[in-house]
PDB file of C-alpha atoms and ligand atoms in Angstrom:
ATOM      1  CA  MET S   1       0.000   0.000   0.000  1.00 47.00           C
ATOM      2  CA  THR S   2       1.358   3.495  -0.722  1.00 48.00           C
ATOM      3  CA  ALA S   3       0.392   6.771   0.841  1.00 50.00           C
ATOM      4  CA  SER S   4       1.061  10.290  -0.296  1.00 48.00           C
ATOM      5  CA  LEU S   5       3.147  12.553   1.939  1.00 50.00           C
ATOM      6  CA  GLU S   6       0.736  15.370   1.065  1.00 44.00           C
ATOM      7  CA  PRO S   7      -1.960  14.874   3.703  1.00 41.00           C
ATOM      8  CA  ALA S   8       0.553  14.863   6.557  1.00 45.00           C
ATOM      9  CA  ARG S   9       1.877  18.207   5.390  1.00 46.00           C
ATOM     10  CA  ARG S  10      -1.425  19.980   5.712  1.00 41.00           C
ATOM     11  CA  HIS S  11      -2.166  21.691   8.938  1.00 40.00           C
ATOM     12  CA  PRO S  12      -5.525  20.992  10.523  1.00 41.00           C
ATOM     13  CA  GLY S  13      -8.280  23.410   9.580  1.00 39.00           C
ATOM     14  CA  PRO S  14     -12.033  23.599   9.220  1.00 37.00           C
ATOM     15  CA  ASP S  15     -11.760  22.158   5.686  1.00 43.00           C
ATOM     16  CA  ASN S  16     -10.016  19.081   7.045  1.00 50.00           C
ATOM     17  CA  ALA S  17     -12.841  17.131   8.553  1.00 51.00           C
ATOM     18  CA  SER S  18     -10.956  13.842   8.206  1.00 72.00           C
ATOM     19  CA  ALA S  19      -8.127  14.919  10.545  1.00 78.00           C
ATOM     20  CA  ARG S  20      -8.039  13.105  13.888  1.00 86.00           C
ATOM     21  CA  SER S  21      -5.963  14.001  16.895  1.00 91.00           C
ATOM     22  CA  VAL S  22      -4.013  10.906  17.929  1.00 94.00           C
ATOM     23  CA  ARG S  23      -1.799  10.486  21.020  1.00 97.00           C
ATOM     24  CA  VAL S  24       1.497   9.566  19.403  1.00 97.00           C
ATOM     25  CA  TRP S  25       4.130  10.318  22.090  1.00 98.00           C
ATOM     26  CA  ASP S  26       3.132   9.194  25.578  1.00 98.00           C
ATOM     27  CA  LEU S  27       4.142  11.405  28.508  1.00 98.00           C
ATOM     28  CA  PRO S  28       7.105   9.191  29.545  1.00 98.00           C
ATOM     29  CA  THR S  29       8.599   9.434  26.025  1.00 98.00           C
ATOM     30  CA  ARG S  30       8.186  13.221  25.995  1.00 98.00           C
ATOM     31  CA  LEU S  31       9.689  13.624  29.467  1.00 98.00           C
ATOM     32  CA  PHE S  32      12.517  11.315  28.418  1.00 98.00           C
ATOM     33  CA  HIS S  33      13.199  13.445  25.340  1.00 98.00           C
ATOM     34  CA  TRP S  34      13.367  16.827  27.044  1.00 98.00           C
ATOM     35  CA  ALA S  35      15.244  15.448  30.083  1.00 98.00           C
ATOM     36  CA  LEU S  36      17.787  13.845  27.719  1.00 98.00           C
ATOM     37  CA  THR S  37      18.168  17.118  25.800  1.00 98.00           C
ATOM     38  CA  LEU S  38      18.880  19.023  29.017  1.00 98.00           C
ATOM     39  CA  THR S  39      21.215  16.316  30.339  1.00 98.00           C
ATOM     40  CA  VAL S  40      23.296  16.164  27.140  1.00 98.00           C
ATOM     41  CA  ILE S  41      23.663  19.961  27.134  1.00 98.00           C
ATOM     42  CA  CYS S  42      24.812  19.810  30.787  1.00 98.00           C
ATOM     43  CA  LEU S  43      27.212  16.933  29.995  1.00 98.00           C
ATOM     44  CA  LEU S  44      28.818  18.960  27.200  1.00 98.00           C
ATOM     45  CA  ALA S  45      29.051  22.048  29.410  1.00 98.00           C
ATOM     46  CA  THR S  46      30.531  20.201  32.413  1.00 98.00           C
ATOM     47  CA  GLY S  47      32.816  18.052  30.218  1.00 97.00           C
ATOM     48  CA  PHE S  48      34.315  21.008  28.335  1.00 97.00           C
ATOM     49  CA  GLY S  49      34.277  23.102  31.515  1.00 97.00           C
ATOM     50  CA  GLY S  50      36.133  20.405  33.464  1.00 96.00           C
ATOM     51  CA  VAL S  51      33.483  20.337  36.240  1.00 97.00           C
ATOM     52  CA  MET S  52      33.918  16.597  36.593  1.00 96.00           C
ATOM     53  CA  GLU S  53      31.864  15.877  39.737  1.00 96.00           C
ATOM     54  CA  TRP S  54      28.819  17.314  37.991  1.00 98.00           C
ATOM     55  CA  HIS S  55      29.840  15.673  34.707  1.00 98.00           C
ATOM     56  CA  PHE S  56      29.607  12.328  36.481  1.00 98.00           C
ATOM     57  CA  ARG S  57      26.214  13.158  38.045  1.00 98.00           C
ATOM     58  CA  PHE S  58      24.773  14.112  34.657  1.00 98.00           C
ATOM     59  CA  GLY S  59      26.449  11.020  33.232  1.00 98.00           C
ATOM     60  CA  TYR S  60      24.513   8.786  35.656  1.00 98.00           C
ATOM     61  CA  THR S  61      21.339  10.688  34.756  1.00 98.00           C
ATOM     62  CA  ALA S  62      21.996   9.995  31.061  1.00 98.00           C
ATOM     63  CA  LEU S  63      22.625   6.322  31.883  1.00 98.00           C
ATOM     64  CA  SER S  64      19.255   6.098  33.706  1.00 98.00           C
ATOM     65  CA  LEU S  65      17.414   7.860  30.883  1.00 99.00           C
ATOM     66  CA  LEU S  66      18.910   5.726  28.108  1.00 98.00           C
ATOM     67  CA  LEU S  67      18.307   2.486  30.016  1.00 98.00           C
ATOM     68  CA  PHE S  68      14.728   3.596  30.550  1.00 99.00           C
ATOM     69  CA  ARG S  69      14.275   4.377  26.825  1.00 98.00           C
ATOM     70  CA  VAL S  70      15.622   0.979  25.778  1.00 98.00           C
ATOM     71  CA  ILE S  71      13.136  -0.801  28.069  1.00 98.00           C
ATOM     72  CA  TRP S  72      10.340   1.585  27.049  1.00 98.00           C
ATOM     73  CA  GLY S  73      11.122   0.649  23.447  1.00 98.00           C
ATOM     74  CA  PHE S  74       9.684  -2.794  24.252  1.00 98.00           C
ATOM     75  CA  ILE S  75       6.886  -2.035  26.713  1.00 98.00           C
ATOM     76  CA  GLY S  76       5.988   1.630  26.068  1.00 98.00           C
ATOM     77  CA  GLY S  77       3.178   3.211  24.071  1.00 97.00           C
ATOM     78  CA  ARG S  78       2.540   1.826  20.604  1.00 97.00           C
ATOM     79  CA  TRP S  79       4.464   4.520  18.705  1.00 97.00           C
ATOM     80  CA  SER S  80       7.375   4.526  21.181  1.00 98.00           C
ATOM     81  CA  ARG S  81       8.036   0.820  20.655  1.00 98.00           C
ATOM     82  CA  PHE S  82      11.021   0.005  18.463  1.00 98.00           C
ATOM     83  CA  SER S  83       8.842  -2.427  16.525  1.00 96.00           C
ATOM     84  CA  SER S  84       6.781   0.525  15.255  1.00 95.00           C
ATOM     85  CA  PHE S  85       9.787   2.203  13.690  1.00 95.00           C
ATOM     86  CA  VAL S  86      12.074  -0.564  12.486  1.00 96.00           C
ATOM     87  CA  TYR S  87      11.683  -0.225   8.718  1.00 95.00           C
ATOM     88  CA  ALA S  88      12.849  -2.292   5.777  1.00 93.00           C
ATOM     89  CA  PRO S  89      15.275  -0.450   3.440  1.00 94.00           C
ATOM     90  CA  ARG S  90      12.581  -0.408   0.719  1.00 93.00           C
ATOM     91  CA  SER S  91      10.278   1.521   3.078  1.00 93.00           C
ATOM     92  CA  LEU S  92      12.991   4.145   3.524  1.00 93.00           C
ATOM     93  CA  ILE S  93      13.502   4.395  -0.238  1.00 94.00           C
ATOM     94  CA  ALA S  94       9.736   4.676  -0.832  1.00 93.00           C
ATOM     95  CA  TYR S  95       9.499   7.376   1.851  1.00 91.00           C
ATOM     96  CA  LEU S  96      12.379   9.331   0.309  1.00 91.00           C
ATOM     97  CA  ARG S  97      10.563   9.160  -3.033  1.00 92.00           C
ATOM     98  CA  GLY S  98       7.509  10.738  -1.377  1.00 88.00           C
ATOM     99  CA  GLN S  99       5.367   7.587  -1.585  1.00 89.00           C
ATOM    100  CA  PRO S 100       5.428   5.807   1.800  1.00 86.00           C
ATOM    101  CA  HIS S 101       4.379   2.154   1.654  1.00 84.00           C
ATOM    102  CA  HIS S 102       1.810   2.593   4.384  1.00 84.00           C
ATOM    103  CA  PRO S 103      -0.013   5.610   5.886  1.00 82.00           C
ATOM    104  CA  ASN S 104       1.198   4.473   9.329  1.00 84.00           C
ATOM    105  CA  HIS S 105       4.751   5.349   8.243  1.00 86.00           C
ATOM    106  CA  LEU S 106       3.787   9.008   8.700  1.00 85.00           C
ATOM    107  CA  VAL S 107       2.337   8.642  12.190  1.00 90.00           C
ATOM    108  CA  GLY S 108       5.258   7.886  14.572  1.00 92.00           C
ATOM    109  CA  HIS S 109       8.906   8.230  13.577  1.00 94.00           C
ATOM    110  CA  THR S 110       9.063   8.254   9.777  1.00 92.00           C
ATOM    111  CA  PRO S 111      11.540   5.867   8.084  1.00 93.00           C
ATOM    112  CA  LEU S 112      14.129   8.674   7.856  1.00 92.00           C
ATOM    113  CA  GLY S 113      13.378   9.970  11.358  1.00 93.00           C
ATOM    114  CA  ALA S 114      13.770   6.442  12.732  1.00 96.00           C
ATOM    115  CA  LEU S 115      17.305   6.220  11.321  1.00 95.00           C
ATOM    116  CA  SER S 116      18.314   9.380  13.137  1.00 95.00           C
ATOM    117  CA  VAL S 117      16.652   8.209  16.370  1.00 97.00           C
ATOM    118  CA  PHE S 118      18.536   4.886  16.348  1.00 98.00           C
ATOM    119  CA  ALA S 119      21.797   6.658  15.467  1.00 98.00           C
ATOM    120  CA  LEU S 120      21.346   9.173  18.305  1.00 98.00           C
ATOM    121  CA  LEU S 121      20.466   6.504  20.860  1.00 98.00           C
ATOM    122  CA  ALA S 122      23.389   4.279  19.775  1.00 98.00           C
ATOM    123  CA  ILE S 123      26.013   7.033  19.855  1.00 98.00           C
ATOM    124  CA  LEU S 124      24.747   8.299  23.232  1.00 98.00           C
ATOM    125  CA  ILE S 125      24.866   4.770  24.684  1.00 98.00           C
ATOM    126  CA  ALA S 126      28.439   4.441  23.376  1.00 98.00           C
ATOM    127  CA  GLN S 127      29.354   7.822  24.890  1.00 98.00           C
ATOM    128  CA  VAL S 128      27.954   6.886  28.300  1.00 98.00           C
ATOM    129  CA  SER S 129      29.556   3.409  28.193  1.00 98.00           C
ATOM    130  CA  THR S 130      32.998   4.787  27.339  1.00 98.00           C
ATOM    131  CA  GLY S 131      32.580   7.479  30.029  1.00 98.00           C
ATOM    132  CA  LEU S 132      32.062   4.750  32.627  1.00 98.00           C
ATOM    133  CA  VAL S 133      35.546   3.359  31.901  1.00 98.00           C
ATOM    134  CA  ALA S 134      37.311   6.617  30.935  1.00 98.00           C
ATOM    135  CA  ASP S 135      40.214   8.132  32.843  1.00 96.00           C
ATOM    136  CA  ASP S 136      41.718  11.599  32.311  1.00 93.00           C
ATOM    137  CA  GLU S 137      44.881  10.512  34.178  1.00 90.00           C
ATOM    138  CA  ILE S 138      44.570  13.535  36.474  1.00 88.00           C
ATOM    139  CA  SER S 139      41.618  13.171  38.808  1.00 85.00           C
ATOM    140  CA  ALA S 140      38.556  11.962  36.905  1.00 93.00           C
ATOM    141  CA  SER S 141      38.170   8.243  36.602  1.00 96.00           C
ATOM    142  CA  GLY S 142      34.962   6.445  35.572  1.00 97.00           C
ATOM    143  CA  PRO S 143      33.341   4.099  38.115  1.00 98.00           C
ATOM    144  CA  LEU S 144      34.152   0.943  36.143  1.00 98.00           C
ATOM    145  CA  THR S 145      37.777   1.662  35.152  1.00 97.00           C
ATOM    146  CA  ARG S 146      39.198  -0.726  37.771  1.00 96.00           C
ATOM    147  CA  PHE S 147      37.279  -3.641  36.250  1.00 98.00           C
ATOM    148  CA  VAL S 148      38.842  -3.355  32.778  1.00 98.00           C
ATOM    149  CA  SER S 149      42.375  -3.466  31.372  1.00 98.00           C
ATOM    150  CA  GLY S 150      44.544  -0.406  30.796  1.00 97.00           C
ATOM    151  CA  ALA S 151      44.190  -0.879  27.050  1.00 98.00           C
ATOM    152  CA  VAL S 152      40.393  -0.683  27.301  1.00 98.00           C
ATOM    153  CA  VAL S 153      40.581   2.427  29.523  1.00 98.00           C
ATOM    154  CA  SER S 154      42.897   4.115  27.060  1.00 97.00           C
ATOM    155  CA  LEU S 155      40.746   3.195  24.025  1.00 98.00           C
ATOM    156  CA  ALA S 156      37.501   4.244  25.767  1.00 98.00           C
ATOM    157  CA  SER S 157      38.990   7.548  26.987  1.00 98.00           C
ATOM    158  CA  SER S 158      40.236   8.362  23.537  1.00 98.00           C
ATOM    159  CA  TRP S 159      36.831   7.520  21.929  1.00 98.00           C
ATOM    160  CA  HIS S 160      35.008   9.516  24.635  1.00 98.00           C
ATOM    161  CA  VAL S 161      36.892  12.761  24.015  1.00 98.00           C
ATOM    162  CA  THR S 162      37.404  12.498  20.236  1.00 98.00           C
ATOM    163  CA  PHE S 163      35.317  10.403  17.814  1.00 98.00           C
ATOM    164  CA  GLY S 164      32.401   9.696  20.181  1.00 98.00           C
ATOM    165  CA  LEU S 165      32.178  13.262  21.427  1.00 98.00           C
ATOM    166  CA  TRP S 166      32.263  14.879  17.980  1.00 98.00           C
ATOM    167  CA  THR S 167      29.810  12.356  16.573  1.00 98.00           C
ATOM    168  CA  VAL S 168      27.391  13.174  19.420  1.00 98.00           C
ATOM    169  CA  ILE S 169      27.740  16.898  18.675  1.00 98.00           C
ATOM    170  CA  THR S 170      27.343  16.384  14.907  1.00 98.00           C
ATOM    171  CA  LEU S 171      24.266  14.146  15.244  1.00 98.00           C
ATOM    172  CA  VAL S 172      22.595  16.525  17.698  1.00 98.00           C
ATOM    173  CA  ILE S 173      23.156  19.457  15.319  1.00 98.00           C
ATOM    174  CA  VAL S 174      21.879  17.436  12.335  1.00 97.00           C
ATOM    175  CA  HIS S 175      18.866  16.339  14.432  1.00 97.00           C
ATOM    176  CA  ILE S 176      17.893  19.906  15.363  1.00 97.00           C
ATOM    177  CA  VAL S 177      18.496  21.304  11.844  1.00 97.00           C
ATOM    178  CA  ALA S 178      16.464  18.416  10.338  1.00 95.00           C
ATOM    179  CA  ILE S 179      13.559  19.028  12.731  1.00 95.00           C
ATOM    180  CA  PHE S 180      13.471  22.722  11.806  1.00 95.00           C
ATOM    181  CA  PHE S 181      13.755  21.876   8.103  1.00 95.00           C
ATOM    182  CA  TYR S 182      10.825  19.428   8.284  1.00 91.00           C
ATOM    183  CA  VAL S 183       8.724  21.822  10.361  1.00 92.00           C
ATOM    184  CA  ARG S 184       9.460  25.052   8.450  1.00 94.00           C
ATOM    185  CA  VAL S 185      10.097  23.911   4.880  1.00 93.00           C
ATOM    186  CA  LYS S 186       8.242  20.590   4.574  1.00 86.00           C
ATOM    187  CA  ARG S 187       5.533  21.755   6.963  1.00 86.00           C
ATOM    188  CA  LEU S 188       5.330  18.421   8.770  1.00 85.00           C
ATOM    189  CA  GLN S 189       4.009  18.595  12.320  1.00 85.00           C
ATOM    190  CA  LEU S 190       6.847  17.198  14.426  1.00 91.00           C
ATOM    191  CA  LEU S 191       7.554  19.612  17.249  1.00 94.00           C
ATOM    192  CA  ARG S 192       4.097  20.047  18.800  1.00 95.00           C
ATOM    193  CA  PRO S 193       3.615  16.264  19.239  1.00 96.00           C
ATOM    194  CA  MET S 194       6.914  16.061  21.174  1.00 97.00           C
ATOM    195  CA  ILE S 195       5.442  18.725  23.510  1.00 98.00           C
ATOM    196  CA  ASP S 196       1.764  17.852  23.917  1.00 97.00           C
ATOM    197  CA  GLY S 197       1.850  14.286  22.617  1.00 97.00           C
ATOM    198  CA  ASP S 198      -0.797  14.608  19.892  1.00 96.00           C
ATOM    199  CA  LYS S 199      -0.514  14.582  16.122  1.00 93.00           C
ATOM    200  CA  GLN S 200      -3.172  15.420  13.544  1.00 89.00           C
ATOM    201  CA  VAL S 201      -3.404  12.197  11.589  1.00 86.00           C
ATOM    202  CA  TYR S 202      -5.148  11.790   8.253  1.00 78.00           C
ATOM    203  CA  ALA S 203      -4.289   8.162   7.704  1.00 64.00           C
ATOM    204  CA  GLN S 204      -6.693   5.413   8.754  1.00 69.00           C
ATOM    205  CA  PRO S 205      -6.403   3.444  10.910  1.00 72.00           C
ATOM    206  CA  ALA S 206      -4.010   5.015  13.411  1.00 84.00           C
ATOM    207  CA  ALA S 207      -4.388   3.575  16.897  1.00 91.00           C
ATOM    208  CA  PRO S 208      -3.151   5.878  19.683  1.00 95.00           C
ATOM    209  CA  SER S 209      -0.331   5.140  22.091  1.00 97.00           C
ATOM    210  CA  ARG S 210      -1.509   4.110  25.520  1.00 98.00           C
ATOM    211  CA  ASP S 211      -0.879   7.060  27.859  1.00 98.00           C
ATOM    212  CA  ASP S 212      -3.031   6.692  30.964  1.00 98.00           C
ATOM    213  CA  ALA S 213      -2.359   6.646  34.708  1.00 98.00           C
ATOM    214  CA  GLY S 214      -1.448   2.931  34.583  1.00 98.00           C
ATOM    215  CA  SER S 215       1.145   3.252  31.819  1.00 98.00           C
ATOM    216  CA  ARG S 216       2.623   6.379  33.420  1.00 98.00           C
ATOM    217  CA  ALA S 217       2.913   4.595  36.791  1.00 98.00           C
ATOM    218  CA  LEU S 218       4.638   1.691  35.051  1.00 98.00           C
ATOM    219  CA  ALA S 219       7.073   4.145  33.412  1.00 98.00           C
ATOM    220  CA  LEU S 220       7.831   5.689  36.808  1.00 98.00           C
ATOM    221  CA  VAL S 221       8.594   2.280  38.312  1.00 98.00           C
ATOM    222  CA  VAL S 222      10.838   1.392  35.352  1.00 98.00           C
ATOM    223  CA  PHE S 223      12.634   4.730  35.642  1.00 98.00           C
ATOM    224  CA  ILE S 224      13.190   4.279  39.392  1.00 98.00           C
ATOM    225  CA  VAL S 225      14.697   0.829  38.762  1.00 98.00           C
ATOM    226  CA  CYS S 226      16.968   2.312  36.042  1.00 98.00           C
ATOM    227  CA  GLY S 227      17.976   5.123  38.427  1.00 98.00           C
ATOM    228  CA  GLY S 228      18.730   2.541  41.108  1.00 98.00           C
ATOM    229  CA  PHE S 229      20.940   0.635  38.693  1.00 98.00           C
ATOM    230  CA  ALA S 230      22.808   3.841  37.756  1.00 98.00           C
ATOM    231  CA  ALA S 231      23.249   4.679  41.460  1.00 98.00           C
ATOM    232  CA  TRP S 232      24.729   1.217  42.038  1.00 98.00           C
ATOM    233  CA  ILE S 233      27.171   1.749  39.136  1.00 98.00           C
ATOM    234  CA  ALA S 234      28.082   5.130  40.655  1.00 98.00           C
ATOM    235  CA  SER S 235      28.739   3.468  44.025  1.00 98.00           C
ATOM    236  CA  LEU S 236      31.451   1.302  42.430  1.00 98.00           C
ATOM    237  CA  ARG S 237      33.659   4.372  41.961  1.00 94.00           C
ATOM    238  CA  VAL S 238      36.541   4.422  44.430  1.00 83.00           C
TER     239      VAL S 238
HETATM  240  C1  HEM E   1      26.261  11.642  26.481  1.00 84.02           C
HETATM  241  C2  HEM E   1      27.090  11.476  27.460  1.00 84.02           C
HETATM  242  C3  HEM E   1      28.391  12.240  27.645  1.00 84.02           C
HETATM  243  C4  HEM E   1      28.930  13.323  26.979  1.00 84.02           C
HETATM  244  C5  HEM E   1      28.305  14.091  25.834  1.00 84.02           C
HETATM  245  C6  HEM E   1      30.220  13.589  27.552  1.00 84.02           C
HETATM  246  C7  HEM E   1      31.070  14.608  27.166  1.00 84.02           C
HETATM  247  C8  HEM E   1      32.350  14.805  27.668  1.00 84.02           C
HETATM  248  C9  HEM E   1      33.218  15.901  27.339  1.00 84.02           C
HETATM  249  C10 HEM E   1      32.844  17.076  26.449  1.00 84.02           C
HETATM  250  C11 HEM E   1      34.406  15.701  27.961  1.00 84.02           C
HETATM  251  C12 HEM E   1      35.665  16.592  27.905  1.00 84.02           C
HETATM  252  C13 HEM E   1      36.412  16.341  26.637  1.00 84.02           C
HETATM  253  C14 HEM E   1      37.644  17.193  26.522  1.00 84.02           C
HETATM  254  O1  HEM E   1      38.212  17.599  27.545  1.00 84.02           O
HETATM  255  O2  HEM E   1      38.067  17.418  25.376  1.00 84.02           O
HETATM  256  C15 HEM E   1      34.299  14.482  28.712  1.00 84.02           C
HETATM  257  C16 HEM E   1      35.301  13.911  29.467  1.00 84.02           C
HETATM  258  C17 HEM E   1      35.104  12.898  30.375  1.00 84.02           C
HETATM  259  N1  HEM E   1      33.909  12.276  30.663  1.00 84.02           N
HETATM  260 FE1  HEM E   1      32.179  12.478  29.626  1.00 84.02          FE
HETATM  261  N2  HEM E   1      30.460  12.681  28.551  1.00 84.02           N
HETATM  262  C18 HEM E   1      29.361  11.854  28.652  1.00 84.02           C
HETATM  263  C19 HEM E   1      29.162  10.833  29.557  1.00 84.02           C
HETATM  264  C20 HEM E   1      30.041  10.488  30.560  1.00 84.02           C
HETATM  265  C21 HEM E   1      29.802   9.499  31.607  1.00 84.02           C
HETATM  266  C22 HEM E   1      28.511   8.679  31.765  1.00 84.02           C
HETATM  267  C23 HEM E   1      30.912   9.449  32.371  1.00 84.02           C
HETATM  268  C24 HEM E   1      31.206   8.610  33.602  1.00 84.02           C
HETATM  269  C25 HEM E   1      30.305   8.320  34.490  1.00 84.02           C
HETATM  270  C26 HEM E   1      31.894  10.360  31.805  1.00 84.02           C
HETATM  271  C27 HEM E   1      33.182  10.526  32.237  1.00 84.02           C
HETATM  272  C28 HEM E   1      34.133  11.327  31.654  1.00 84.02           C
HETATM  273  C29 HEM E   1      35.548  11.326  31.997  1.00 84.02           C
HETATM  274  C30 HEM E   1      36.252  10.428  33.019  1.00 84.02           C
HETATM  275  C31 HEM E   1      36.146  12.299  31.178  1.00 84.02           C
HETATM  276  C32 HEM E   1      37.646  12.653  31.110  1.00 84.02           C
HETATM  277  C33 HEM E   1      38.233  11.762  30.018  1.00 84.02           C
HETATM  278  C34 HEM E   1      39.610  12.179  29.558  1.00 84.02           C
HETATM  279  O3  HEM E   1      39.975  13.365  29.660  1.00 84.02           O
HETATM  280  O4  HEM E   1      40.328  11.286  29.025  1.00 84.02           O
HETATM  281  N3  HEM E   1      31.309  10.999  30.714  1.00 84.02           N
HETATM  282  N4  HEM E   1      33.033  13.951  28.520  1.00 84.02           N
HETATM  283  C1  HEM E   2      20.887  17.317  22.982  1.00 84.02           C
HETATM  284  C2  HEM E   2      19.835  17.514  22.263  1.00 84.02           C
HETATM  285  C3  HEM E   2      18.869  16.444  21.778  1.00 84.02           C
HETATM  286  C4  HEM E   2      18.932  15.085  21.801  1.00 84.02           C
HETATM  287  C5  HEM E   2      20.046  14.208  22.356  1.00 84.02           C
HETATM  288  C6  HEM E   2      17.712  14.586  21.184  1.00 84.02           C
HETATM  289  C7  HEM E   2      17.397  13.242  21.021  1.00 84.02           C
HETATM  290  C8  HEM E   2      16.220  12.761  20.482  1.00 84.02           C
HETATM  291  C9  HEM E   2      15.801  11.387  20.480  1.00 84.02           C
HETATM  292  C10 HEM E   2      16.611  10.226  21.076  1.00 84.02           C
HETATM  293  C11 HEM E   2      14.597  11.324  19.864  1.00 84.02           C
HETATM  294  C12 HEM E   2      13.724  10.081  19.699  1.00 84.02           C
HETATM  295  C13 HEM E   2      12.612  10.159  20.744  1.00 84.02           C
HETATM  296  C14 HEM E   2      12.132   8.787  21.140  1.00 84.02           C
HETATM  297  O1  HEM E   2      11.472   8.101  20.372  1.00 84.02           O
HETATM  298  O2  HEM E   2      12.452   8.402  22.268  1.00 84.02           O
HETATM  299  C15 HEM E   2      14.242  12.653  19.440  1.00 84.02           C
HETATM  300  C16 HEM E   2      13.090  12.989  18.762  1.00 84.02           C
HETATM  301  C17 HEM E   2      12.708  14.288  18.513  1.00 84.02           C
HETATM  302  N1  HEM E   2      13.399  15.448  18.865  1.00 84.02           N
HETATM  303 FE1  HEM E   2      15.149  15.545  19.812  1.00 84.02          FE
HETATM  304  N2  HEM E   2      16.930  15.643  20.796  1.00 84.02           N
HETATM  305  C18 HEM E   2      17.606  16.806  21.140  1.00 84.02           C
HETATM  306  C19 HEM E   2      17.186  18.097  20.958  1.00 84.02           C
HETATM  307  C20 HEM E   2      16.012  18.443  20.359  1.00 84.02           C
HETATM  308  C21 HEM E   2      15.543  19.799  20.189  1.00 84.02           C
HETATM  309  C22 HEM E   2      16.300  21.056  20.664  1.00 84.02           C
HETATM  310  C23 HEM E   2      14.353  19.721  19.535  1.00 84.02           C
HETATM  311  C24 HEM E   2      13.440  20.818  19.086  1.00 84.02           C
HETATM  312  C25 HEM E   2      13.810  21.907  18.526  1.00 84.02           C
HETATM  313  C26 HEM E   2      14.062  18.326  19.295  1.00 84.02           C
HETATM  314  C27 HEM E   2      12.944  17.853  18.672  1.00 84.02           C
HETATM  315  C28 HEM E   2      12.641  16.523  18.487  1.00 84.02           C
HETATM  316  C29 HEM E   2      11.429  16.063  17.823  1.00 84.02           C
HETATM  317  C30 HEM E   2      10.346  16.950  17.224  1.00 84.02           C
HETATM  318  C31 HEM E   2      11.494  14.670  17.821  1.00 84.02           C
HETATM  319  C32 HEM E   2      10.468  13.713  17.194  1.00 84.02           C
HETATM  320  C33 HEM E   2      10.904  13.442  15.783  1.00 84.02           C
HETATM  321  C34 HEM E   2       9.921  12.556  15.055  1.00 84.02           C
HETATM  322  O3  HEM E   2       8.728  12.843  15.089  1.00 84.02           O
HETATM  323  O4  HEM E   2      10.378  11.571  14.455  1.00 84.02           O
HETATM  324  N3  HEM E   2      15.088  17.568  19.805  1.00 84.02           N
HETATM  325  N4  HEM E   2      15.248  13.517  19.855  1.00 84.02           N
END
């Protein structure tokens, strides 16, 4: 089945009776997103500023958030699940040609958006993992350095402050520029849904993500467990 990109570009209006407001991003996913944004900015500021005690605290926050998002990718709201945005290469090609295979490909992360989401999550997980075993050979040493060999510490430290760091910065810049391009030039509604959760959807059928008191309570429990795990990792630092 193919769908035109055109309907998703239109903004809702009185002439658009077929538009339906659908909960796409549940509250936990939105909180995750904006908390991650703030945490990464703080990590860059404290890392470059050499404020290492705070760099570590934000690092553990990032670890909790990313762990949470990985678990939420399996048990979260419909459109936050990885299964809803793992696409075959032909779906990406069809999307890039302006003819998505299925109207649902315009509801959650689009095939192109999904690529950037997976890339961002992967590079951030790598950055946090290398930080845990990094050592600046002055005073800052990750909590897990003593469990790995010197060669691993040296490789991880080098990745953390060179390739990993600059890839994080590049992907974040590309992410923000792409969002503004799609919102301003392509007139896709992307930003509002990441704030209030809802998207105007023209495709049928488009089931909403579950986002009620029960699912939010579950997210809170999962996040507390992830935070507890990060705190345990932090406690291993000597
Ligand atoms: C997205 C996550 C992270 C980002 C963006 C980030 C960013 C940075 C930056 C900008 C620096 C300074 C680089 C420089 O001086 O040129 C740095 C150094 C460092 N970070 Fe992170 N960091 C992250 C996560 C972590 C975590 C989770 C930990 C440990 C818990 C950590 C531990 C360290 C250490 C030990 C250094 C010093 C490494 C060295 O100089 O060889 N970082 N990081
Ligand atoms: C350090 C900065 C940022 C990071 C690390 C980041 C990371 C991410 C991640 C991981 C996702 C996927 C969300 C999920 O499914 O869990 C995402 C989506 C999104 N981000 Fe960001 N983000 C950052 C900054 C921003 C900013 C400043 C904006 C707005 C101007 C923004 C707007 C969005 C939007 C609209 C989406 C949804 C895209 C879609 O519908 O496919 N992000 N971001």
